[in-house]
């Protein structure tokens, strides 16, 4: 006789709630639970065995100012973090703050697992020198490269498939304890730390501590879903609120840095805001929630595609939009030249528009496109620079002065500074002496005493500051693609 599904479902439910009605002999329950727990434990151990060898410890060293007997001196400073091998030929993703200001970078490749019957302690790892391929300050990500082949690596997954409650494992070297693994769940799959920030993070309660930065966050299938980045804590240690950069953003940043050494930010020229009930009533909008186009930049990709002020954006790449932040996030991962499919409501008509993503107008990385072959190198500062002229001025916000030297890119031999020069910085003086061109900057730096600190007056984001750097006489090594003429 066929069983009644609803009846058996009720029996199982009553059993889970503590009913005396058994569905299996009492003696088998502990055994079944043990089998389930053993299966889960074996699965987690298997993930750790696969992922562990691809997670490396990173040691970065550089010089930092300190004082001794009233005199200013430079002392060697070392820091550690974690990184993840994402290709078999030695590319590593980590956090930019792990390697910031470093003059030397080493990674520790994990030794082989201890064989059965031998010591439980694995042999020591192998230190290997690494080069910095590029960094992206906006996402706090960096890409390193080591000269090795056939390395273990972690396959990238899809962070947009994560749900609150999904199991995740965090790998890294917290407090310098290499190859640590912790288990937790996804607390929130997309968390903004500030309301209007385009960058989102995966929030997890998997234990993350100092030293975990740059390590892997993987899902229950062992796929990389995030790069451990930061914690919110009152004590300085883990309090159950760790945050990882989603792998879908990591993938975009990695691919751009690997190919060009930098990240180009995209923009379509559409400015949006979230529809509120009051706004919908006042403007007689067809819906009381969603995304309203409040402005379209003239001659922008959005204007060329036909987007208009007052349009209601329903979907981006077939994903429904409820607020303007979702619209920003949908565009954030787009690379320059890619198309974004927008379904918009205009009156009673639904339109499908496909603007092509253009380069973000305030992106200082665009300055590297203006560089010629080698004439922009300022070796003592480890930068590639441009004169502030009619070519460069339109790429920068309104400045305090009309003459100066613009930092277009850094080089692999950049000197140490606790406030490193950044693309888009404008240098006005060297030790109080005005500089109005790259040639004048080189002249001011020529013949200086070695090891003597250099003080630059710099404008950054509309504010003036003094930046102290340690001069270098090493030849500048250009980042990939930076020395090519446009």
PDB file of C-alpha atoms in Angstrom, residues 190-201 243 323 325-326 328-329:
ATOM      1  CA  UNK A 190      26.688  41.686   0.215  1.00  0.00           C
ATOM      2  CA  UNK A 191      27.535  44.211   2.901  1.00  0.00           C
ATOM      3  CA  UNK A 192      28.359  47.895   2.267  1.00  0.00           C
ATOM      4  CA  UNK A 193      30.493  49.469   4.992  1.00  0.00           C
ATOM      5  CA  UNK A 194      29.282  52.948   4.040  1.00  0.00           C
ATOM      6  CA  UNK A 195      25.877  53.697   2.486  1.00  0.00           C
ATOM      7  CA  UNK A 196      27.061  54.962  -0.917  1.00  0.00           C
ATOM      8  CA  UNK A 197      30.164  52.799  -1.334  1.00  0.00           C
ATOM      9  CA  UNK A 198      30.223  50.817  -4.597  1.00  0.00           C
ATOM     10  CA  UNK A 199      32.511  48.219  -2.996  1.00  0.00           C
ATOM     11  CA  UNK A 200      30.679  45.393  -1.202  1.00  0.00           C
ATOM     12  CA  UNK A 201      31.959  42.649   1.093  1.00  0.00           C
ATOM     13  CA  UNK A 243      34.669  40.751   5.763  1.00  0.00           C
ATOM     14  CA  UNK A 323      17.515  50.765  -5.246  1.00  0.00           C
ATOM     15  CA  UNK A 325      22.986  51.162  -4.703  1.00  0.00           C
ATOM     16  CA  UNK A 326      22.218  47.955  -6.567  1.00  0.00           C
ATOM     17  CA  UNK A 328      26.034  51.149  -8.762  1.00  0.00           C
ATOM     18  CA  UNK A 329      27.160  47.690  -7.717  1.00  0.00           C
TER      19      UNK A 329
END
